[in-house]
Structures are given as C-alpha cells and as structure tokens.
Coordinates of C-alpha atoms in Angstrom, one line a residue:
Chain B
X13 CA 0.0 0.0 0.0
X14 CA 1.2 3.5 -0.9
X15 CA 1.8 5.5 2.2
X16 CA 0.5 9.0 3.0
X17 CA 3.9 10.4 2.8
X18 CA 4.3 9.4 -0.9
X19 CA 1.1 11.2 -1.8
X20 CA 2.2 14.3 0.1
X21 CA 5.6 14.3 -1.5
X22 CA 4.1 13.9 -4.9
X23 CA 1.7 16.7 -4.4
X24 CA 4.4 19.0 -3.0
X25 CA 6.5 18.3 -6.1
X26 CA 3.5 19.1 -8.4
X27 CA 2.8 22.2 -6.4
X28 CA 6.4 23.3 -6.7
X29 CA 6.5 22.6 -10.5
X30 CA 3.4 24.7 -10.8
X31 CA 4.9 27.6 -8.8
X32 CA 8.1 27.6 -10.7
X33 CA 6.1 27.5 -14.0
X34 CA 4.1 30.6 -12.9
X35 CA 7.3 32.4 -12.0
X36 CA 9.3 31.6 -15.2
X37 CA 6.8 31.2 -18.0
X38 CA 5.9 34.2 -20.2
X39 CA 2.6 33.1 -21.9
X40 CA -0.5 33.9 -19.9
X41 CA -2.2 30.7 -20.9
X42 CA 0.8 28.6 -19.8
X43 CA 0.9 30.5 -16.5
X44 CA -2.8 29.8 -16.0
X45 CA -2.1 26.1 -16.7
X46 CA 0.6 26.1 -14.1
X47 CA -1.9 27.7 -11.6
X48 CA -4.4 24.9 -12.4
X49 CA -1.6 22.4 -11.7
X50 CA -1.0 24.0 -8.3
X51 CA -4.7 23.7 -7.5
X52 CA -4.7 20.0 -8.6
X53 CA -1.7 19.3 -6.4
X54 CA -3.8 20.7 -3.5
X55 CA -6.7 18.5 -4.5
X56 CA -4.4 15.5 -4.3
X57 CA -3.3 16.5 -0.8
X58 CA -6.9 16.8 0.2
X59 CA -7.9 13.4 -1.2
X60 CA -4.9 11.7 0.4
X61 CA -5.6 13.2 3.8
X62 CA -9.3 12.4 3.4
X63 CA -8.5 8.8 2.7
X64 CA -5.9 8.4 5.5
X65 CA -7.9 10.3 8.1
X66 CA -11.1 8.5 7.2
X67 CA -12.9 11.8 7.0
X68 CA -15.0 13.1 4.1
X69 CA -14.4 16.8 4.5
X70 CA -11.4 16.8 2.3
X71 CA -13.3 15.2 -0.6
X72 CA -16.1 17.7 -0.4
X73 CA -13.5 20.5 -0.4
X74 CA -12.1 19.1 -3.6
X75 CA -15.5 19.3 -5.3
X76 CA -15.6 23.0 -4.4
X77 CA -12.0 23.6 -5.6
X78 CA -12.8 22.0 -8.9
X79 CA -16.0 24.1 -9.3
X80 CA -14.2 27.3 -8.5
X81 CA -11.3 26.4 -10.8
X82 CA -13.8 26.0 -13.7
X83 CA -15.4 29.4 -12.9
X84 CA -11.9 31.0 -12.7
X85 CA -11.0 29.5 -16.0
X86 CA -14.1 31.0 -17.7
X87 CA -13.3 34.4 -16.3
X88 CA -9.6 34.2 -16.9
X89 CA -9.9 33.1 -20.5
X90 CA -12.4 35.9 -21.2
X91 CA -10.0 38.4 -19.7
X92 CA -7.2 37.1 -21.9
X93 CA -9.4 37.4 -25.0
X94 CA -10.2 41.0 -24.1
X95 CA -6.5 41.7 -23.7
X96 CA -5.6 39.9 -26.9
X97 CA -8.1 42.0 -28.9
X98 CA -6.4 45.2 -27.8
X99 CA -2.8 44.1 -27.8
X100 CA -2.6 41.1 -30.1
X101 CA -0.5 39.3 -27.6
X102 CA -0.9 37.4 -24.3
X103 CA 2.7 37.6 -23.4
X104 CA 2.9 38.8 -19.8
X105 CA 5.9 41.0 -20.9
X106 CA 3.3 43.0 -22.7
X107 CA 1.4 43.7 -19.4
X108 CA 3.7 46.7 -19.2
X109 CA 1.5 49.9 -19.4
X110 CA 1.5 50.4 -15.7
X111 CA 4.7 50.2 -13.6
X112 CA 6.0 52.2 -10.9
Chain P
X30 CA -15.5 6.0 6.3
X31 CA -18.0 7.9 8.4
X32 CA -21.6 8.1 7.3
X33 CA -22.8 11.5 6.1
X34 CA -25.1 13.1 8.6
X35 CA -27.2 16.0 7.2
X36 CA -26.3 18.9 9.4
X37 CA -28.8 21.2 10.9
X38 CA -29.6 23.9 8.4
X39 CA -30.5 27.3 9.7
X40 CA -31.5 29.5 6.8
X41 CA -31.9 32.6 8.9
X42 CA -28.1 32.8 9.4
X43 CA -27.5 33.4 5.7
X44 CA -30.7 35.5 5.1
X45 CA -28.8 38.7 4.3
X46 CA -26.6 36.9 1.8
X47 CA -29.6 35.3 0.2
X48 CA -31.5 38.6 -0.1
X49 CA -28.5 40.3 -1.7
X50 CA -27.9 37.4 -4.2
X51 CA -31.5 37.3 -5.2
X52 CA -31.4 41.1 -5.8
X53 CA -28.3 40.7 -7.9
X54 CA -29.7 37.9 -10.0
X55 CA -32.9 39.8 -10.5
X56 CA -30.9 42.9 -11.6
X57 CA -29.1 40.7 -14.1
X58 CA -32.4 39.9 -15.7
X59 CA -33.8 43.4 -15.5
X60 CA -30.6 44.7 -17.1
X61 CA -31.6 43.1 -20.4
X62 CA -34.7 45.2 -20.6
X63 CA -33.1 48.6 -19.7
X64 CA -31.8 50.9 -22.4
X65 CA -28.2 52.2 -22.2
X66 CA -28.8 55.7 -20.8
X67 CA -31.1 54.4 -18.1
X68 CA -28.7 51.8 -16.6
X69 CA -28.2 54.2 -13.7
X70 CA -31.6 53.1 -12.3
X71 CA -30.2 49.7 -11.8
X72 CA -27.8 51.4 -9.4
X73 CA -30.7 52.8 -7.3
X74 CA -32.3 49.3 -7.3
X75 CA -29.2 47.7 -6.0
X76 CA -28.9 50.4 -3.3
X77 CA -32.5 49.5 -2.3
X78 CA -31.4 45.9 -2.1
X79 CA -28.4 46.8 0.0
X80 CA -30.6 48.8 2.4
X81 CA -33.0 45.8 2.8
X82 CA -29.9 43.6 3.5
X83 CA -28.6 46.1 6.0
X84 CA -31.9 46.0 7.8
X85 CA -32.0 42.2 7.9
X86 CA -28.5 42.3 9.4
X87 CA -29.3 44.6 12.2
X88 CA -32.1 42.2 13.4
X89 CA -29.4 39.7 14.2
X90 CA -27.2 42.0 16.3
X91 CA -26.5 40.7 19.7
X92 CA -27.9 37.2 19.3
X93 CA -25.2 35.1 17.6
X94 CA -26.4 32.0 15.9
X95 CA -24.7 29.4 13.6
X96 CA -26.0 27.2 10.8
X97 CA -25.1 24.5 8.3
X98 CA -23.4 22.4 10.9
X99 CA -21.3 25.3 12.2
X100 CA -20.0 26.3 8.8
X101 CA -21.4 29.8 9.0
X102 CA -22.0 32.0 12.0
X103 CA -23.9 35.3 12.4
X104 CA -22.1 36.9 15.3
X105 CA -21.5 40.6 16.0
X106 CA -18.1 40.4 14.5
X107 CA -19.5 39.2 11.2
X108 CA -22.4 41.7 11.3
X109 CA -20.1 44.7 11.9
X110 CA -17.9 43.7 9.0
X111 CA -20.9 43.1 6.8
X112 CA -22.1 46.6 7.6
X113 CA -18.7 47.9 6.3
X114 CA -19.0 45.9 3.1
X115 CA -22.6 47.1 2.5
X116 CA -21.7 50.7 3.2
X117 CA -18.7 50.5 0.8
X118 CA -20.7 48.8 -1.9
X119 CA -23.5 51.4 -1.6
X120 CA -21.1 54.4 -1.7
X121 CA -19.2 52.9 -4.7
X122 CA -22.5 52.2 -6.6
X123 CA -23.5 55.9 -6.1
X124 CA -20.5 57.1 -8.0
X125 CA -20.6 54.5 -10.7
X126 CA -23.3 55.7 -13.1
X127 CA -21.8 59.0 -14.0
X128 CA -18.4 57.4 -14.5
X129 CA -19.7 54.8 -16.9
X130 CA -21.6 57.3 -19.0
X131 CA -18.4 59.4 -19.3
X132 CA -16.3 56.4 -20.3
X133 CA -19.0 55.2 -22.6
X134 CA -19.0 51.6 -21.3
X135 CA -22.5 51.8 -20.0
X136 CA -23.1 48.2 -19.2
X137 CA -25.5 47.4 -16.4
X138 CA -23.7 44.2 -15.3
X139 CA -21.4 46.2 -13.1
X140 CA -24.1 46.5 -10.4
X141 CA -24.9 42.8 -10.0
X142 CA -21.2 42.1 -10.1
X143 CA -20.6 44.5 -7.2
X144 CA -23.4 42.9 -5.3
X145 CA -22.0 39.4 -5.9
X146 CA -18.6 40.5 -4.7
X147 CA -20.3 41.9 -1.6
X148 CA -22.0 38.5 -1.0
X149 CA -18.6 36.9 -1.3
X150 CA -17.2 39.2 1.3
X151 CA -20.2 38.6 3.6
X152 CA -19.6 34.9 3.4
X153 CA -15.9 35.4 4.2
X154 CA -16.8 37.4 7.3
X155 CA -19.2 34.8 8.7
X156 CA -17.4 31.7 7.5
X157 CA -16.3 29.5 10.4
X158 CA -15.2 26.7 8.1
X159 CA -12.2 26.9 5.9
X160 CA -14.5 25.8 3.0
X161 CA -16.9 28.6 3.5
X162 CA -14.1 31.1 3.8
X163 CA -12.5 29.8 0.6
X164 CA -15.8 29.9 -1.3
X165 CA -16.6 33.4 -0.1
X166 CA -13.1 34.5 -1.1
X167 CA -13.6 33.0 -4.6
X168 CA -17.1 34.5 -5.1
X169 CA -15.4 37.8 -4.2
X170 CA -12.3 37.4 -6.3
X171 CA -14.0 36.1 -9.5
X172 CA -16.4 39.0 -9.5
X173 CA -13.5 41.4 -8.9
X174 CA -11.4 40.1 -11.8
X175 CA -14.3 40.9 -14.0
X176 CA -14.8 44.3 -12.4
X177 CA -11.2 45.3 -12.7
X178 CA -11.3 44.5 -16.4
X179 CA -14.8 45.9 -16.8
X180 CA -14.0 48.6 -19.4
X181 CA -13.3 46.2 -22.3
X182 CA -12.3 49.0 -24.7
X183 CA -9.6 50.4 -22.4
X184 CA -6.3 48.6 -22.6
X185 CA -5.3 49.7 -19.1
X186 CA -8.5 48.1 -17.7
X187 CA -7.7 44.9 -19.6
X188 CA -4.2 44.9 -18.2
X189 CA -5.5 45.5 -14.7
X190 CA -8.0 42.6 -15.0
X191 CA -5.5 40.2 -16.4
X192 CA -2.8 41.0 -13.8
X193 CA -5.3 40.8 -11.0
X194 CA -6.6 37.5 -12.3
X195 CA -3.1 35.8 -12.7
X196 CA -1.8 37.0 -9.4
X197 CA -5.0 36.4 -7.5
X198 CA -5.4 32.8 -8.8
X199 CA -1.7 32.2 -7.9
X200 CA -2.2 33.4 -4.3
X201 CA -5.4 31.3 -4.1
X202 CA -3.2 28.3 -4.7
X203 CA -1.0 29.1 -1.7
X204 CA -4.1 29.7 0.5
X205 CA -5.6 26.4 -0.5
X206 CA -2.4 24.5 0.1
X207 CA -2.3 26.0 3.6
X208 CA -5.9 25.0 4.2
X209 CA -5.1 21.4 3.0
X210 CA -2.1 21.1 5.3
X211 CA -4.1 22.5 8.2
X212 CA -6.9 20.0 7.4
X213 CA -4.3 17.2 7.3
X214 CA -2.8 18.1 10.6
X215 CA -6.0 18.6 12.5
X216 CA -8.4 16.4 10.6
X217 CA -11.1 19.0 10.3
X218 CA -11.8 22.2 8.4
X219 CA -14.0 23.8 11.1
X220 CA -12.3 26.8 12.7
X221 CA -13.4 25.9 16.2
X222 CA -12.4 22.3 15.9
X223 CA -9.0 23.3 14.6
X224 CA -8.5 25.4 17.7
X225 CA -9.6 22.5 19.9
X226 CA -7.2 20.1 18.2
X227 CA -4.3 22.5 18.4
X228 CA -5.0 23.1 22.1
X229 CA -5.3 19.5 23.1
X230 CA -2.2 18.5 21.2
X231 CA -4.3 16.2 19.0
X232 CA -2.3 17.3 16.0
X233 CA -0.6 14.6 13.9
X234 CA 2.3 16.9 13.0
X235 CA 3.0 20.3 14.5
X236 CA 5.3 21.1 11.6
X237 CA 2.5 20.5 9.1
X238 CA 0.2 22.8 11.0
X239 CA 2.8 25.6 11.1
X240 CA 3.5 25.2 7.4
X241 CA -0.2 25.4 6.8
X242 CA -0.5 28.5 8.9
X243 CA 2.4 30.2 7.0
X244 CA 0.8 29.3 3.6
X245 CA -2.6 30.6 4.7
X246 CA -0.9 33.8 6.0
X247 CA 0.7 34.2 2.5
X248 CA -2.7 33.9 0.8
X249 CA -4.4 36.3 3.2
X250 CA -1.5 38.8 3.1
X251 CA -1.9 38.8 -0.7
X252 CA -5.6 39.5 -0.5
X253 CA -5.2 42.4 2.0
X254 CA -2.2 43.7 0.0
X255 CA 0.4 43.4 2.7
X256 CA 4.1 43.8 1.7
X257 CA 5.9 41.8 0.3
X258 CA 2.8 40.6 -1.5
X259 CA 1.6 44.0 -2.5
X260 CA 3.1 44.4 -6.0
X261 CA -0.2 43.9 -7.8
X262 CA -2.1 46.6 -5.9
X263 CA -0.8 49.8 -7.6
X264 CA -1.2 48.4 -11.1
X265 CA -4.6 47.0 -10.6
X266 CA -5.9 50.1 -8.7
X267 CA -4.5 52.4 -11.4
X268 CA -5.9 50.5 -14.3
X269 CA -9.3 49.5 -13.0
X270 CA -12.3 51.8 -13.5
X271 CA -12.2 54.4 -10.7
X272 CA -15.5 53.5 -8.9
X273 CA -14.3 49.8 -8.9
X274 CA -11.0 50.9 -7.4
X275 CA -12.9 52.7 -4.7
X276 CA -14.9 49.6 -4.1
X277 CA -11.9 47.2 -4.0
X278 CA -9.6 49.3 -2.0
X279 CA -12.1 49.0 0.9
X280 CA -14.4 46.0 0.8
X281 CA -12.1 43.1 -0.2
X282 CA -9.4 44.4 2.2
X283 CA -11.9 44.4 5.1
X284 CA -13.1 41.0 4.0
X285 CA -9.5 39.7 3.9
X286 CA -8.9 41.0 7.4
X287 CA -12.2 39.5 8.7
X288 CA -11.2 36.0 7.5
X289 CA -7.5 36.5 8.5
X290 CA -8.6 37.6 12.0
X291 CA -11.1 34.8 12.4
X292 CA -8.7 32.0 11.3
X293 CA -5.7 33.3 13.3
X294 CA -7.4 34.5 16.5
X295 CA -10.0 31.7 16.8
X296 CA -8.3 28.7 15.2
X297 CA -4.7 29.2 15.9
X298 CA -4.4 31.1 19.3
X299 CA -2.0 28.4 20.5
X300 CA 0.6 29.6 18.1
X301 CA 0.0 33.3 18.8
X302 CA 3.6 33.8 19.8
X303 CA 4.7 32.5 16.4
X304 CA 2.3 34.3 14.2
X305 CA 2.5 37.6 16.1
X306 CA 6.2 37.9 15.2
X307 CA 5.4 37.1 11.6
X308 CA 2.6 39.7 11.5
X309 CA 4.9 42.1 13.2
X310 CA 7.4 41.9 10.3
X311 CA 4.5 42.1 7.8
X312 CA 3.2 45.2 9.5
X313 CA 6.5 47.0 9.5
X314 CA 7.3 46.1 5.9
X315 CA 3.8 47.0 4.7
X316 CA 3.6 50.4 6.4
X317 CA 7.1 51.4 5.3
X318 CA 6.9 50.1 1.7
X319 CA 3.5 51.7 1.2
X320 CA 4.4 55.1 2.6
X321 CA 7.8 55.4 1.1
X322 CA 6.6 54.5 -2.4
X323 CA 3.6 56.8 -2.2
X324 CA 5.9 59.7 -1.6
X325 CA 7.0 60.0 -5.2
X326 CA 3.8 59.0 -7.1
X327 CA 2.5 61.4 -9.7
X328 CA -0.8 59.6 -10.5
X329 CA -3.3 60.2 -7.7
X330 CA -5.0 56.7 -8.1
X331 CA -1.6 55.1 -7.8
X332 CA -0.8 57.3 -4.8
X333 CA -4.0 56.2 -3.1
X334 CA -3.1 52.6 -3.9
X335 CA 0.2 52.8 -2.1
X336 CA -1.7 54.7 0.7
X337 CA -4.1 51.8 0.9
X338 CA -1.1 49.4 1.3
X339 CA 0.1 51.6 4.2
X340 CA -3.3 51.5 5.8
X341 CA -3.2 47.7 5.6
X342 CA 0.0 48.0 7.5
X343 CA -1.6 50.1 10.3
X344 CA -4.3 47.4 10.6
X345 CA -1.7 44.7 10.8
X346 CA -0.2 46.6 13.8
X347 CA -3.6 46.1 15.6
X348 CA -3.6 42.5 14.4
X349 CA -0.1 41.9 15.9
X350 CA -1.3 43.1 19.3
X351 CA -4.5 41.0 19.0
X352 CA -6.0 42.3 22.2
X353 CA -9.5 43.8 22.9
X354 CA -8.5 47.4 22.3
X355 CA -6.7 46.8 19.1
X356 CA -9.3 44.5 17.7
X357 CA -12.0 47.1 18.3
X358 CA -9.6 49.5 16.7
X359 CA -9.4 47.4 13.6
X360 CA -13.2 47.3 13.3
X361 CA -13.5 51.1 13.9
X362 CA -10.7 51.9 11.5
X363 CA -12.0 49.7 8.7
X364 CA -15.4 51.5 8.9
X365 CA -13.9 55.0 8.9
X366 CA -11.5 53.9 6.1
X367 CA -14.5 53.0 4.0
X368 CA -15.9 56.5 4.3
X369 CA -12.7 58.4 3.8
X370 CA -11.2 56.4 0.9
X371 CA -14.4 56.1 -1.1
X372 CA -15.0 59.8 -0.5
X373 CA -11.6 60.7 -1.9
X374 CA -12.2 58.4 -4.9
X375 CA -15.5 60.1 -5.5
X376 CA -13.7 63.4 -5.9
X377 CA -11.2 61.7 -8.2
X378 CA -14.0 60.4 -10.4
X379 CA -15.4 64.0 -10.7
X380 CA -12.1 65.6 -11.6
X381 CA -11.2 62.8 -14.1
X382 CA -12.0 63.1 -17.8
X383 CA -12.8 60.5 -20.4
X384 CA -10.2 57.8 -20.9
X385 CA -9.0 58.0 -17.3
X386 CA -7.2 61.3 -18.2
X387 CA -6.6 64.0 -15.7
X388 CA -5.6 61.7 -12.8
X389 CA -2.2 63.3 -12.1
X390 CA -1.5 65.5 -9.1
X391 CA -0.6 68.4 -11.4
X392 CA -4.1 68.3 -12.8
X393 CA -5.4 69.3 -9.4
X394 CA -3.7 72.8 -9.6
X395 CA -6.1 75.4 -8.4
X396 CA -9.0 73.0 -8.0
X397 CA -9.7 74.2 -4.4
X398 CA -10.6 77.7 -5.7
X399 CA -12.7 76.6 -8.7
X400 CA -14.8 74.2 -6.6
X401 CA -14.6 75.3 -3.0
X402 CA -17.0 72.7 -1.6
X403 CA -15.4 69.8 -3.4
X404 CA -12.0 71.1 -2.4
X405 CA -13.0 71.2 1.3
X406 CA -14.5 67.7 1.0
X407 CA -11.3 66.3 -0.5
X408 CA -9.3 68.0 2.3
X409 CA -11.5 66.3 4.9
X410 CA -10.9 62.9 3.4
X411 CA -7.1 63.5 3.0
X412 CA -6.8 64.8 6.6
X413 CA -8.6 61.7 7.8
X414 CA -6.4 59.4 5.8
X415 CA -3.4 61.2 7.2
X416 CA -4.8 60.7 10.7
X417 CA -5.2 64.3 11.8
X418 CA -7.9 65.0 14.4
X419 CA -10.8 65.6 14.6
X420 CA -11.3 63.1 11.7
X421 CA -12.2 59.5 12.3
X422 CA -8.8 58.3 10.9
X423 CA -7.1 59.8 13.9
X424 CA -9.3 58.0 16.4
X425 CA -8.9 54.7 14.6
X426 CA -5.1 55.0 14.5
X427 CA -5.1 56.0 18.2
X428 CA -6.9 52.8 19.2
X429 CA -4.7 50.6 16.9
X430 CA -1.5 52.0 18.3
X431 CA -2.6 52.2 21.9
X432 CA -3.7 48.5 21.6
X433 CA -0.2 47.7 20.4
X434 CA 1.4 49.6 23.3
X435 CA -0.9 47.8 25.8
X436 CA 0.3 44.5 24.4
X437 CA 3.9 45.5 24.8
X438 CA 4.8 46.3 21.2
X439 CA 6.2 49.7 21.9
X440 CA 8.6 49.7 18.9
X441 CA 5.9 48.7 16.6
X442 CA 3.7 51.6 17.7
X443 CA 6.6 54.0 17.3
X444 CA 7.3 52.8 13.8
X445 CA 3.6 53.1 13.0
X446 CA 3.5 56.7 14.3
X447 CA 6.6 57.6 12.4
X448 CA 5.1 56.1 9.2
X449 CA 1.9 58.0 9.8
X450 CA 3.8 61.2 10.1
X451 CA 5.7 60.5 6.9
X452 CA 2.4 59.9 5.1
X453 CA 1.2 63.4 5.9
X454 CA 3.7 64.6 3.3
X455 CA 1.9 63.0 0.3
X456 CA -1.6 63.8 1.5
X457 CA -0.7 67.4 2.0
X458 CA 0.9 67.5 -1.4
X459 CA -2.5 67.1 -3.0
X460 CA -3.7 70.0 -1.0
X461 CA -0.7 72.1 -2.0
X462 CA -1.7 71.5 -5.6
X463 CA -5.3 72.3 -4.9
X464 CA -4.7 75.6 -3.1
X465 CA -1.2 76.9 -3.8
X466 CA -0.8 76.5 -7.5
X467 CA -2.3 78.7 -10.2
X468 CA -5.2 77.0 -11.9
X469 CA -4.4 76.0 -15.5
X470 CA -7.9 74.8 -16.3
X471 CA -11.4 75.9 -15.5
X472 CA -12.7 72.5 -14.3
X473 CA -16.0 73.3 -16.1
X474 CA -16.6 69.6 -16.8
X475 CA -17.0 68.8 -13.1
X476 CA -20.7 68.2 -12.7
X477 CA -22.2 67.2 -9.3
X478 CA -25.1 64.8 -9.8
X479 CA -27.5 64.1 -6.9
X480 CA -25.9 60.7 -6.4
X481 CA -22.5 62.2 -5.9
X482 CA -23.9 64.8 -3.5
X483 CA -25.5 62.0 -1.4
X484 CA -22.3 59.9 -1.5
X485 CA -20.1 62.9 -0.5
X486 CA -22.4 63.9 2.3
X487 CA -22.6 60.4 3.7
X488 CA -18.8 60.1 3.4
X489 CA -18.1 63.4 5.2
X490 CA -20.6 62.5 7.9
X491 CA -19.0 59.1 8.3
X492 CA -15.6 60.7 8.7
X493 CA -16.5 63.6 10.9
X494 CA -19.2 62.2 13.3
X495 CA -17.1 59.2 14.6
X496 CA -14.1 61.5 14.7
X497 CA -15.8 64.0 17.0
X498 CA -18.0 61.6 19.0
X499 CA -16.4 58.2 18.6
X500 CA -18.2 56.6 21.5
X501 CA -21.2 55.1 19.7
X502 CA -19.3 53.4 16.9
X503 CA -16.6 52.4 19.3
X504 CA -19.1 50.7 21.7
X505 CA -20.5 48.8 18.7
X506 CA -16.9 47.8 17.7
X507 CA -16.2 46.6 21.3
X508 CA -19.2 44.4 21.3
X509 CA -18.2 43.0 18.0
X510 CA -14.7 41.7 18.8
X511 CA -14.0 38.0 18.7
X512 CA -12.9 37.4 22.3

C-alpha cells in the first residue's frame, strides 16, 4: 500500500513545479495552466488526507475547488481574449503599461 | 468512512446573503430590458437591495447563531464587517453611473457584479469553516477580476484585470495548500475544531500545521495587499475603473482581514507567539513600503493605492497586538477607512476626464478655488487618511496604536506613528496643488449629480461624526470583537 507520505511528497513536487512555472513562463495561458496544476496538487493533498484520516471533509473540499477552478477558467480566458483583442499578444511581458 | 449526517440547516443565518444574491440575480435579468442611458436606475435598485440587506443584518445584532453544521455564524463580528461591506458597496455604486456614462462603457452588469462581490465578502466574514471562507473568497475574487477589467475597450483596464486574475489565482493556490495542510494536521476544516485540536495536542504533526499556517498567511496577506505581496495593488488600482478601485480598496481588504482575524485569532491562538512575530514583520514592511513608495507618485490613483497598502500595515499593527483594544480599533478603522477612501475616490471620479485622463497630481492645480465645496470635501478625506484630528482616521489610529502599546509592542507603535507622520507629506501635497498652484484649467466639466452629493455627504458624515464623538461606533466595535 502506498503511504500517505508518498502522496504528500508527490503533491508537494507538483505544487512546486506549478509555482516555478508561474514564475518563469511568459505566456499567460501557460501561466494559467501552471496555476491549475497547483490547484490540482492541492486536490491530491486533500484526497490523500481524506483517505488516510477516514474523514470526508477533504473530498467535499475538492469538489468545491474544482467548481471554483472552472469558474476561474471561464473568467480568466475571457480576460485574456479581451486583452488579446487590444494588444494582439498574451505575453505577460506586454502587461507593461503600468509600472511604478 | 463515516456516514454522512445531514447537518442542521439554519437558513436565517444566511438570510442577508440570500437577499443580496436574489437582488443581484434579478438585476441581471432586469438589465436586459433597460436601455443604455437608463442603466443608472439599476444602481438605485441595487442600493435599495443593499438597504434591505442592511436591515436584515441589524435584526441579528447581539444574538449570535450558527447554521449549516457550524460552517457559518452570524455573530456581532460578522455583522459589523458586513455593515462595512454594504456601506462601501452602496457608496461605490452611487459614483458608478456618471463614470460609466463618461467612459461610454455603460453596461449594467457592473451593479450585479458588485453585489455578488459583496455577497462573497459577507460569506468570508461569517465563515467558520475553511471551506466557507474559501468559497466566499472566490465569489469575491472572480467578481473582482471581471470588475477590474470591466472597461473592455480600455487597454489599461484589460491589463489590470488580467494582472489581478493571474496573481489572484496564484495566491489562491497558496491559501488552498495552507488549508489542505491544516486539514491534514487537525483532521477538520472547522475553525473551532482546529482550535480544539491544536489546544489539546491532537495534532498529527505540528510542523505541518505551522507550514499550513504560514501558507494561509501568505494567501491572506496577498488579499489584503500586505508587503511583500503588494506588488499587484498599484497596477490594478490604477488600471481598474475608478469606482471599482474605490470599491476594491475598501471592501475586499476588510473581508480579507475579517477572515484573516477569524482564522488566526480563533483557530490558531495556540501559536500566537509564532504568528504575532510574523505579522509584526509584515506590518512594518507593509507600512514602510506603502508610505515610502507613495511619496514620489504622480498619479493620484496610484498614490492612493500605495496609501491603501500603508493602511493595511496600520491594521496589521492592531492585528499583531491581538487584544481587545486593538481588535475594536481594527473594526473602527475599517469602517472609517471605507468612508474616507471612497469619498476621496468620488472626488477623483469627478475631476477625471474620459479615458481616465486628468488623474495626475498636477491636474489638481487650483481645484480648491474653482470648486470650494469639493476642495474642502477632499481636504477632509485626506486629513482623515493622514490621521489628523478631529477626523475618524485619527481616532482609529489612536486605538490601533494604543492597543499595540498595551500588548507591549512599543517599537511597533513607534514605527507606526513615524510612518503615519511621513504619510502626511503626500496627502498634504495634493492640498498644496489644490490651493497653492495657479489653476491651469477651469474645471468646467466637473458636474455634481445628486448621487454624488449623497455619496459625499454620507462620506463626510462618516468621517467627521465618529471623529468628534467616537463613543457610539466604538461601543459597537467593542461588542463585535471576537474574544
């Protein structure tokens, strides 16, 4: 049987890959995919805990996280389309009109 | 696996939220049948909805009750914060219509979106389960992403929306990971049960709980714009439509603090020594970064964005202390901050021109002579933001800092007062432009509509009355603290 630790380490690795992706990638859609990966790493943590604690709260939480991620995707992609219409790019380097 | 027991549902706990969501959904439908130039009436309808919600809130004052198996609670703390959210939503809605007509993006969806964001904040304030807090936060954030990018034709608004979305979703990941680790360590997502587990040492791994606490602190610090997680704030505040900026500089910040306070004061008091030193550092960084960067801003919206970061820092001072005086101070300060900040943004909306032009400090040259009443109103708001008596901002800061001194954080209070003194420079600079520079324009485009007059009168009353006689509001705040 796979131990809880293996799941936690896997999800920590996934979360870190997502974080590094957000920080290093330049395409807004790829950044958004990395954010989704972070959320799914969290989901894995929740499920693993839920299974090993014998407690359903974690699984219910995952349903909510997935619903929210879907809503966020809808809004985020719409914002990217609006930006693309005006700038013809979704490179985050082009998010440069306002800086200090 | 345990069997699923259907928890006791108590609908009256979420009655205010339900009323407001129903009003928002009805407005979405009505919006389809309203022609462009009459969209402003939707604003009045939403204010009517807000007033009904406010009334349904006051009924519950003093008799805390919980519902949905302890996932939401309607206590004085939640009700006080919900009052702040509703006031800030109503004041922002009053200044929205004229702005939208000027910018020619007259779409009625902005009112339901503001109401949905308010519902999210209300859920955050009354959430006693990490799940409820997370859902409230997301209802709030998703509405705000749209609101920040609301002016689709404006590239600055697009950029603000996209930036806010990417960074907001990123921070949500950290908050969620923190919640997952807290759940793993304590076996529950209920705030009260987390506290009980941490108290009795029923925690499977202390390290995991502390890591969860740190990640949650990161997520919340991002939402309240505390340094070093504040970099999105100036860009988003500058690019978003001005009434939306007014709205999101107050409401979401207060909601973030409501959830931050509830999770840390109620669920994790065992680790108070640990998180107090963390929040101490956050407070000092936030105040200093906000105030120093605000000193050399030329755009007034950007300046107020940095000022709002600094104000988050003052509130974190009260949070560090975490005693009765400072918690009441936080509540009092958030309420007065709602009035003074939205008031200042109302004047900014009036002075601005189409395309978000005319938002630089130099554009305010001679404004005080051309429009004496508006000039005085702006001065009142700026004096209050700077914390000069007899405005409410002074009283609020006084309680925050005296709470910190009572808790033994003398140095923190000293740094706070020094920061507050430095901030007077950039608030006074606006007044210098308004009164000591020769006017270069006639400001003939500044038209006061009745909605603006109402908004400004309420804002001035909300700044001056608690400033001169703070006892009423302060007593309410003292009854609303968590301990």
